[in-house]
PDB file of C-alpha atoms in Angstrom:
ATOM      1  CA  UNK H   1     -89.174 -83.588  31.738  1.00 95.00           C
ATOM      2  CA  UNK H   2     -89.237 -79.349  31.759  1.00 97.00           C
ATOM      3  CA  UNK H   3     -86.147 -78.572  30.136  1.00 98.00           C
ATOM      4  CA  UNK H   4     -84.668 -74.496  29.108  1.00 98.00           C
ATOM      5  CA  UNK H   5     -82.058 -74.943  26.703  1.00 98.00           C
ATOM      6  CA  UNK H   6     -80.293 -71.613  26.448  1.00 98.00           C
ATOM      7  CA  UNK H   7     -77.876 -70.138  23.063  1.00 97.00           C
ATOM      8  CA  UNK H   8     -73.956 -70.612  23.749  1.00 97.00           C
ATOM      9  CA  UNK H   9     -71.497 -68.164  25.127  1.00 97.00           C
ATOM     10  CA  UNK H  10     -71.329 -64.946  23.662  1.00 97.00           C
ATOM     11  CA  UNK H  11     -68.125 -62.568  22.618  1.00 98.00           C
ATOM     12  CA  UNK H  12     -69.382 -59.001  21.909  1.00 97.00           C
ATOM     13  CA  UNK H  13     -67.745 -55.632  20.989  1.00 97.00           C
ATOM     14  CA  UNK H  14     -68.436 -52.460  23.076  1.00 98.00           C
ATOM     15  CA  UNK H  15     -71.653 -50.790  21.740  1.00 97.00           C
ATOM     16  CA  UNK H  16     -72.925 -53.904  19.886  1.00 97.00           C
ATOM     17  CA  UNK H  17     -75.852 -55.403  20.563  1.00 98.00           C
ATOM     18  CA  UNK H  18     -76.687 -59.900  21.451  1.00 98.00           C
ATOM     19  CA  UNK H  19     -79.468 -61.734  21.284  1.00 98.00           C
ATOM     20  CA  UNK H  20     -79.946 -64.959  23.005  1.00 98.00           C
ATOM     21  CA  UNK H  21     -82.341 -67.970  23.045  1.00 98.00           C
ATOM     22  CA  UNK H  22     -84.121 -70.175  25.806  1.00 98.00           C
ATOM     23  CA  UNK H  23     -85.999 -73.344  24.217  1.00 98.00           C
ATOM     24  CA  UNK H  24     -88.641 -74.968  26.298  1.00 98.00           C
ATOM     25  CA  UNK H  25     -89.744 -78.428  26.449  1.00 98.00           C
ATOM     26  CA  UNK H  26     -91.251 -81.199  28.306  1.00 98.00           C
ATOM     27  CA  UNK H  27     -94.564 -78.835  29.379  1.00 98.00           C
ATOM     28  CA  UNK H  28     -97.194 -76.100  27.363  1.00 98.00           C
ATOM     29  CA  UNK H  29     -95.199 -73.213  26.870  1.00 98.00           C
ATOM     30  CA  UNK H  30     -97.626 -71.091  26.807  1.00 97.00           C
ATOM     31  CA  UNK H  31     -98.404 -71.940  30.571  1.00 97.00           C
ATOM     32  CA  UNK H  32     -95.873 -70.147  31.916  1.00 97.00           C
ATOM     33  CA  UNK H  33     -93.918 -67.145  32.285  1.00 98.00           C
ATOM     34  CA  UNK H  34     -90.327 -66.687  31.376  1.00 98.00           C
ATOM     35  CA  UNK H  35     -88.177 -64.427  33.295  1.00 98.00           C
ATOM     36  CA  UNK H  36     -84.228 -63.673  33.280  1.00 98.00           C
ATOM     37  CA  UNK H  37     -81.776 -63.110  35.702  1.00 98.00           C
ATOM     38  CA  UNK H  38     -78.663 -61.547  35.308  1.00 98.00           C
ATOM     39  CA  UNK H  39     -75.401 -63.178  37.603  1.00 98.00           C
ATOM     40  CA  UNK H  40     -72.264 -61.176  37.302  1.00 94.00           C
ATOM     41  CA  UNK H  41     -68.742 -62.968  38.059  1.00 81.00           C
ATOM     42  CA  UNK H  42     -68.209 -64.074  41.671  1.00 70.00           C
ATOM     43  CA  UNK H  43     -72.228 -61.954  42.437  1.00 80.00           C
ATOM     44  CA  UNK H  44     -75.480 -62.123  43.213  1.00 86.00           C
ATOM     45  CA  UNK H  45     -79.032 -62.591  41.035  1.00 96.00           C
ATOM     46  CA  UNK H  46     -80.575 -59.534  39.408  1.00 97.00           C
ATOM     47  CA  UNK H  47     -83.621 -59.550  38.316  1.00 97.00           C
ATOM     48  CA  UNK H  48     -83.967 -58.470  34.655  1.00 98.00           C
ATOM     49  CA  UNK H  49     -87.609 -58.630  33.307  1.00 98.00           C
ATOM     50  CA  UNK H  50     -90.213 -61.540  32.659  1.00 98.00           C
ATOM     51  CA  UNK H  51     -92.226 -62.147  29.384  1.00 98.00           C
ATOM     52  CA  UNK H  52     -95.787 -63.730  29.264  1.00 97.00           C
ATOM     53  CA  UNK H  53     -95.411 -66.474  26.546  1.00 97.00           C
ATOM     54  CA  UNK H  54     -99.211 -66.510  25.971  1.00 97.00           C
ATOM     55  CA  UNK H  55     -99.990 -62.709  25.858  1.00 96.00           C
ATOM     56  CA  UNK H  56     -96.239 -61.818  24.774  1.00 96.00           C
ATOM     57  CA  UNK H  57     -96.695 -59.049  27.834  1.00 97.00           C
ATOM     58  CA  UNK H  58     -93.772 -58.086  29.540  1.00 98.00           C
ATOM     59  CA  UNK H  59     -92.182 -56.682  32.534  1.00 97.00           C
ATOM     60  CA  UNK H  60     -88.453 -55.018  33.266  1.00 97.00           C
ATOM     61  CA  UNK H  61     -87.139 -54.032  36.318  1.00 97.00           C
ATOM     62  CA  UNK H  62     -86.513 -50.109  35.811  1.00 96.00           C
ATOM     63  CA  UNK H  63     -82.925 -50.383  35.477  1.00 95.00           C
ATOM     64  CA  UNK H  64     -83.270 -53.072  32.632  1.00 97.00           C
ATOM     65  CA  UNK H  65     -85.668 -51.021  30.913  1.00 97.00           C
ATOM     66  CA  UNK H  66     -83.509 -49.631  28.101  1.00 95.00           C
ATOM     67  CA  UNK H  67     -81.180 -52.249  27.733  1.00 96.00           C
ATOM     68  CA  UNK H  68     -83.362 -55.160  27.732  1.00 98.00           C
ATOM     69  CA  UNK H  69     -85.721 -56.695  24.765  1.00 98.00           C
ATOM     70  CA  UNK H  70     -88.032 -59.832  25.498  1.00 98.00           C
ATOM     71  CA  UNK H  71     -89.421 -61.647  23.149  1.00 98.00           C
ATOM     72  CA  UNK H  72     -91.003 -64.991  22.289  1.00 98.00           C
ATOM     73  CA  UNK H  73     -91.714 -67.290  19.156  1.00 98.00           C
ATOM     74  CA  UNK H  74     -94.511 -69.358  20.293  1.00 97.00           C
ATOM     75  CA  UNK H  75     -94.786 -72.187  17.307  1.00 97.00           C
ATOM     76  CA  UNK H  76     -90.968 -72.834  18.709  1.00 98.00           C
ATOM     77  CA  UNK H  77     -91.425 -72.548  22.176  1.00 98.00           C
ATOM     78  CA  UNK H  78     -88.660 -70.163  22.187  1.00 98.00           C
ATOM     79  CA  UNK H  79     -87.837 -67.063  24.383  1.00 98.00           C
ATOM     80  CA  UNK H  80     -85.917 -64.274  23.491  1.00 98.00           C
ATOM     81  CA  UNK H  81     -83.284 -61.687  25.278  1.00 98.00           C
ATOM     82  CA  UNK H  82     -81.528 -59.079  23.294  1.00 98.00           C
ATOM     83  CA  UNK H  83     -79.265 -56.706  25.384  1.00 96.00           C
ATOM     84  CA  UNK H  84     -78.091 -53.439  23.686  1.00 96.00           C
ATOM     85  CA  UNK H  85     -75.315 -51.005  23.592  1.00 97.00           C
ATOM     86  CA  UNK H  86     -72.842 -53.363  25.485  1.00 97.00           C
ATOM     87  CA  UNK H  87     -70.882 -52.022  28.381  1.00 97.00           C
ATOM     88  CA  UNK H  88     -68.037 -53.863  30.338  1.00 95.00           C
ATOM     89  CA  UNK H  89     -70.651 -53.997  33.000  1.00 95.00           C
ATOM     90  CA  UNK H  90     -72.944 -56.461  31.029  1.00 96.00           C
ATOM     91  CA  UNK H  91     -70.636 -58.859  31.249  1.00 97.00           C
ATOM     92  CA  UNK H  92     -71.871 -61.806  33.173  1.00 97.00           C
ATOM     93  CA  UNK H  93     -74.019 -64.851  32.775  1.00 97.00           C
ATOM     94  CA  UNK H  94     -77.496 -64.756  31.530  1.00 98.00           C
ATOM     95  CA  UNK H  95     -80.589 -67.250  32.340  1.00 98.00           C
ATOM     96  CA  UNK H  96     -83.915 -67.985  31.753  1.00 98.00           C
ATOM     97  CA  UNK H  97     -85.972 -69.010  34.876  1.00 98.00           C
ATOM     98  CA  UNK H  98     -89.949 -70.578  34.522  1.00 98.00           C
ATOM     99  CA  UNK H  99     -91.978 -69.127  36.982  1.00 94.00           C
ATOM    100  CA  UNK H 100     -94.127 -71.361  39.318  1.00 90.00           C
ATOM    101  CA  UNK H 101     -97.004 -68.002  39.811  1.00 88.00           C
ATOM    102  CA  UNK H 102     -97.170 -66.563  42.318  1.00 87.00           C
ATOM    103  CA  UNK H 103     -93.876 -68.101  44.028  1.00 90.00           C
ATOM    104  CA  UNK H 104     -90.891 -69.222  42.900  1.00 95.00           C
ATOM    105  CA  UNK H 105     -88.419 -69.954  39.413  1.00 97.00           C
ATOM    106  CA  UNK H 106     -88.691 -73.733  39.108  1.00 96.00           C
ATOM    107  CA  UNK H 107     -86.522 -74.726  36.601  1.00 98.00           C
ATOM    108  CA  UNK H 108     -83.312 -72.589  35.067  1.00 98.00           C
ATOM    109  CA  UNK H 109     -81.845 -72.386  31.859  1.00 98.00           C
ATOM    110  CA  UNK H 110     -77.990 -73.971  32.180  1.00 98.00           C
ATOM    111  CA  UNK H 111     -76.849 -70.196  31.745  1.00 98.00           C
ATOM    112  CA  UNK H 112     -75.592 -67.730  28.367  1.00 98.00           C
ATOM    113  CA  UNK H 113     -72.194 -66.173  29.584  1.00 97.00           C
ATOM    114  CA  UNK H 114     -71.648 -63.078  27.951  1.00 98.00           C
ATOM    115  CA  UNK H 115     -68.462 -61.480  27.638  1.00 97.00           C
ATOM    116  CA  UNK H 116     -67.812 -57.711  26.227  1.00 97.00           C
ATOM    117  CA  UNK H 117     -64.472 -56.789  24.949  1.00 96.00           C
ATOM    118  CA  UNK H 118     -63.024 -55.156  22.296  1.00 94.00           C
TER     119      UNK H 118
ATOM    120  CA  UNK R   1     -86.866 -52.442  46.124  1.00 93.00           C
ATOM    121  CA  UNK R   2     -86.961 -55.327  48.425  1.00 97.00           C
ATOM    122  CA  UNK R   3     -83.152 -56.009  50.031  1.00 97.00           C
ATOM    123  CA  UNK R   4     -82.189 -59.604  51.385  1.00 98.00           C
ATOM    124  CA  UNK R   5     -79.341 -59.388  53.487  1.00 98.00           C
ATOM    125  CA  UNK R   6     -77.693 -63.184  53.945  1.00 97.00           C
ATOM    126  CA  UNK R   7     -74.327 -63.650  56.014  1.00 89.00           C
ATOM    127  CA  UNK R   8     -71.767 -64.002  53.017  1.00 88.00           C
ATOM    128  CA  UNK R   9     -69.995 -67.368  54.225  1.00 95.00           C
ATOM    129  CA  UNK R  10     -70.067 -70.469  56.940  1.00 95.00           C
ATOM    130  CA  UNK R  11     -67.896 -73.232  57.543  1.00 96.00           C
ATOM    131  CA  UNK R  12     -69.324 -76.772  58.925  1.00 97.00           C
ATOM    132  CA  UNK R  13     -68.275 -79.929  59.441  1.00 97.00           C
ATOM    133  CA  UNK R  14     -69.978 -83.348  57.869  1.00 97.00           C
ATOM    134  CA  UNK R  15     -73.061 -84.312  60.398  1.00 97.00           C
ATOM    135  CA  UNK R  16     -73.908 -80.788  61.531  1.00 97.00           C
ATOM    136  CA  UNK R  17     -76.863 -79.254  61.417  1.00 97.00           C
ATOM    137  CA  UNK R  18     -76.369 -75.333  59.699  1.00 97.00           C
ATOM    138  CA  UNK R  19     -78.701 -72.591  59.701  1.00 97.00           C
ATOM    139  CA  UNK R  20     -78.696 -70.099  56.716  1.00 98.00           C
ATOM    140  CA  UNK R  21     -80.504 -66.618  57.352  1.00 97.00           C
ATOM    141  CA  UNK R  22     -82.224 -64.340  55.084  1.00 98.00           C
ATOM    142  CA  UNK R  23     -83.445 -60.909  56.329  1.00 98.00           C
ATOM    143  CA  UNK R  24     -86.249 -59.025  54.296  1.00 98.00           C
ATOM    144  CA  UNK R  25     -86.053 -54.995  54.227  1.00 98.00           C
ATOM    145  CA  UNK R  26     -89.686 -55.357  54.650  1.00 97.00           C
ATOM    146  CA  UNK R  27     -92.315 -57.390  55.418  1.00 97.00           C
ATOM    147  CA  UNK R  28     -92.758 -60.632  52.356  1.00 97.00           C
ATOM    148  CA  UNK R  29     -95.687 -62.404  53.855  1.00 96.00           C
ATOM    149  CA  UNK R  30     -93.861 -65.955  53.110  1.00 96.00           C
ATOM    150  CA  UNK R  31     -93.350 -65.520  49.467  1.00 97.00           C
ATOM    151  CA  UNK R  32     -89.472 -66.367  50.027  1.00 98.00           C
ATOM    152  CA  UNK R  33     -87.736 -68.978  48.099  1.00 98.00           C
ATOM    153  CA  UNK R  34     -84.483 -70.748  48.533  1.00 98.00           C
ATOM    154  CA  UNK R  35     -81.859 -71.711  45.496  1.00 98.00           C
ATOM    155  CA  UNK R  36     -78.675 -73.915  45.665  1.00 98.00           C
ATOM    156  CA  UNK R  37     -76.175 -72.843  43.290  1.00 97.00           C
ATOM    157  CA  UNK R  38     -72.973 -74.861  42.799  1.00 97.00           C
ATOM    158  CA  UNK R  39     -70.004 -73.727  40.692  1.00 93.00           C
ATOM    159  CA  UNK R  40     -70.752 -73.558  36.701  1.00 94.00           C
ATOM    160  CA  UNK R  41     -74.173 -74.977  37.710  1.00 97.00           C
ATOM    161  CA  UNK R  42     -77.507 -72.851  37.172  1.00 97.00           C
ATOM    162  CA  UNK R  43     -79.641 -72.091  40.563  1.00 98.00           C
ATOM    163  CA  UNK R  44     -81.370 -75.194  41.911  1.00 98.00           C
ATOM    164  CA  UNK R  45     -84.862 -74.601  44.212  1.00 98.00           C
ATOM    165  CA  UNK R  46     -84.891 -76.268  47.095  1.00 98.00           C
ATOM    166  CA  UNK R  47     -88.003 -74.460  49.196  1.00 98.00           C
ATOM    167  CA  UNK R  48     -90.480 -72.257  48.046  1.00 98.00           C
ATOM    168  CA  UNK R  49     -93.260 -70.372  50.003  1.00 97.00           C
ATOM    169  CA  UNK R  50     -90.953 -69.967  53.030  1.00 97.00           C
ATOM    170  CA  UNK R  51     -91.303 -73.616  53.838  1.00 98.00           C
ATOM    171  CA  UNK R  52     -92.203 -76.211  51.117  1.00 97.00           C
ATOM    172  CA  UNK R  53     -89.613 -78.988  50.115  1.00 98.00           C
ATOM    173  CA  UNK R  54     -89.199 -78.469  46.103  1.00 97.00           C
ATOM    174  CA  UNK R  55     -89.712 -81.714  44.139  1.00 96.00           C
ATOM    175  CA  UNK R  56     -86.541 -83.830  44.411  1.00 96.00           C
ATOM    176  CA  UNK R  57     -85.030 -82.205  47.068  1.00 98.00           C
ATOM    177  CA  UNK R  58     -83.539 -84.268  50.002  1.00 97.00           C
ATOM    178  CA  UNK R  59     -85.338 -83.956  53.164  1.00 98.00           C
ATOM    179  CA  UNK R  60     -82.236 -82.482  55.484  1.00 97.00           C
ATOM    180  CA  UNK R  61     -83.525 -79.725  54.043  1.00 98.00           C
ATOM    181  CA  UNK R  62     -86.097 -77.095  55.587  1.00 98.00           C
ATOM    182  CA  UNK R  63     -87.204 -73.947  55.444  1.00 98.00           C
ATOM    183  CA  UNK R  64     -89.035 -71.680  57.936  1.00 98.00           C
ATOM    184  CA  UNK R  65     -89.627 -68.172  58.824  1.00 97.00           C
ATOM    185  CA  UNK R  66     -92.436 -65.379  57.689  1.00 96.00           C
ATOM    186  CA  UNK R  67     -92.521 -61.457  57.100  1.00 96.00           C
ATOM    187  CA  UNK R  68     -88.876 -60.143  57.689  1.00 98.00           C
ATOM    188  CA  UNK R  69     -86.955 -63.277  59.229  1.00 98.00           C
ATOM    189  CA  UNK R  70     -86.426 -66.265  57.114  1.00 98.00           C
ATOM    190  CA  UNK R  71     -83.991 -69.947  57.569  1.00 98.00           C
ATOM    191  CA  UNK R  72     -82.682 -72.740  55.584  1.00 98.00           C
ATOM    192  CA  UNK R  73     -81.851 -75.439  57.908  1.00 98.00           C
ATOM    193  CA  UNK R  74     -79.797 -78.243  56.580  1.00 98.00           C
ATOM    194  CA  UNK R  75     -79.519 -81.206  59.291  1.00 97.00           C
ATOM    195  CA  UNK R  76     -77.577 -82.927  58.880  1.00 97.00           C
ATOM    196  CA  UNK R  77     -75.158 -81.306  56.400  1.00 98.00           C
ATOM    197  CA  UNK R  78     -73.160 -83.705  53.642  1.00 97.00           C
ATOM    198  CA  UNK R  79     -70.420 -82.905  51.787  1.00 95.00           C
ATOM    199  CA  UNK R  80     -72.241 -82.542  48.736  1.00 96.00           C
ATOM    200  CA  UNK R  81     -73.972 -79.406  49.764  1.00 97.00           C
ATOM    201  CA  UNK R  82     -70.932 -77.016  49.296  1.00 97.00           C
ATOM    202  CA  UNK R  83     -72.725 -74.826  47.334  1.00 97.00           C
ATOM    203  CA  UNK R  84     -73.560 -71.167  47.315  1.00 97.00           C
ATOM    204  CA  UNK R  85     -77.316 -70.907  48.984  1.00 98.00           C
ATOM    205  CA  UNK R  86     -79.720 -67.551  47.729  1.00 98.00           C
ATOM    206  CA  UNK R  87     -82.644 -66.739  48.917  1.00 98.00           C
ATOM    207  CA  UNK R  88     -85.258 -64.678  46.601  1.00 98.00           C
ATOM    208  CA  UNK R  89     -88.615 -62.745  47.653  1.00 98.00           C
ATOM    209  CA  UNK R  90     -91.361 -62.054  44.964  1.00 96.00           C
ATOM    210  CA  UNK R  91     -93.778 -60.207  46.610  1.00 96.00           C
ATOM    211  CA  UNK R  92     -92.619 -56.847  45.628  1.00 92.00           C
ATOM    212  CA  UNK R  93     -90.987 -57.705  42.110  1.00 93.00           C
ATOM    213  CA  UNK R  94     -88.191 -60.474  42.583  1.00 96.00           C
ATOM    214  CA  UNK R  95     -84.931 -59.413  44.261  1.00 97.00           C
ATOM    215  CA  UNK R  96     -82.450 -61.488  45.822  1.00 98.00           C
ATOM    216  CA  UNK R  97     -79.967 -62.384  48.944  1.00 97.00           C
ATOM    217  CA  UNK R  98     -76.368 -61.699  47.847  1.00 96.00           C
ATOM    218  CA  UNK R  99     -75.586 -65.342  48.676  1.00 97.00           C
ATOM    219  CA  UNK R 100     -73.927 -67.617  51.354  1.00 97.00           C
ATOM    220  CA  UNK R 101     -71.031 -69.855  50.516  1.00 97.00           C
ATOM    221  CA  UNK R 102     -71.388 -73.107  52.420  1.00 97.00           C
ATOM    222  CA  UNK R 103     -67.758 -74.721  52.927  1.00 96.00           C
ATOM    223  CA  UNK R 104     -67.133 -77.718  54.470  1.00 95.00           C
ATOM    224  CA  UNK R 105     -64.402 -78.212  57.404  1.00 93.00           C
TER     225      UNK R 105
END
């Protein structure tokens, strides 16, 4: 069965920088596109940026664009998100989504909660 | 970008029939998707492409609407679908409702 097995919880300074995993299995990696959603405490879903496992192409929404790093390792079936220069305001809970083209995310990542304090 | 406006909360009791709205800024053909989320849980999809059932996913739950206007019907409603319920477009990039909290009377 499609499973996205994402890195554990995170505690980060101000200013550093964290780097977290999604591991696919149970389909061709390579298939499908990865994106990542950012969910603040007690909010909403923001869309982050998507990364093309096959082409490693990728795509940020604008105001992810400097803060955001996708990459993937394809003979792991692994995805990559590393989020710079840490604020307060990037802490929240991270995921991975697989996206069913041209619709929806199909199956989620349980979730990378990310905390920033010094 | 693409805004979703969703009422934030509703209360029903066990048996009822509830109707969660999504409204679109602008027009998303019927490239809108509905998520469960319960607490500590990652997002669940229940309907995508305005309408479609997602694998797995009881049938008391529906989904209808196109352009602006969008639903999630749940008839009728168990107690097991406290949840919060998002709705996402991805015809313009992917954006999201800001959630409705389903309680239970």
């Amino acid at each position: 069965q499609v499973k996205l097995l994402q890195s554990g919880a995170a505690l980060v300074k101000p200013g550093d920088s964290v780097k977290m995993s999604c591991k696919a299995s149970g389909y061709t990696f390579t298939d499908y596109i990865i994106h990542w959603v950012k969910q603040s405490h007690g909010k909403s879903l923001e869309w982050i940026g998507f990364i093309n496992p096959y082409s490693g192409g990728t795509n940020y929404n604008e105001q992810f664009k400097r803060k955001a790093t996708l990459t993937v390792d394809k003979s792991s079936s692994t995805a990559y998100m590393e989020f710079s220069r840490l604020t307060s305001e990037d802490s929240a809970i991270y995921y991975c989504a697989r996206w069913q083209q041209p619709y929806c995310f199909d199956y989620w990542g349980q979730g990378v909660m990310v905390t920033v304090s010094s | 970008d693409t805004v979703l406006t969703q009422s934030p909360a509703l209360a029903v009791s066990p048996g009822e029939r509830v109707s969660i709205s999504c409204r679109a800024s602008e027009g998303v053909n019927s490239y809108m998707h509905w998520y469960q989320q319960k607490p500590g849980q990652q997002p669940r999809l229940l309907i995508y492409k305005a309408s479609n059932l997602a694998s797995g996913v009881p049938a008391r739950f529906s989904g209808s609407g196109s352009g602006t206007d969008f639903t999630l019907t749940i008839d009728p409603v168990e107690a097991d679908d406290t949840a919060t319920y998002f709705c996402q477009q991805s015809l313009n990039d992917w954006t999201f409702g800001g959630g409705t909290k389903l309680e239970l009377k």
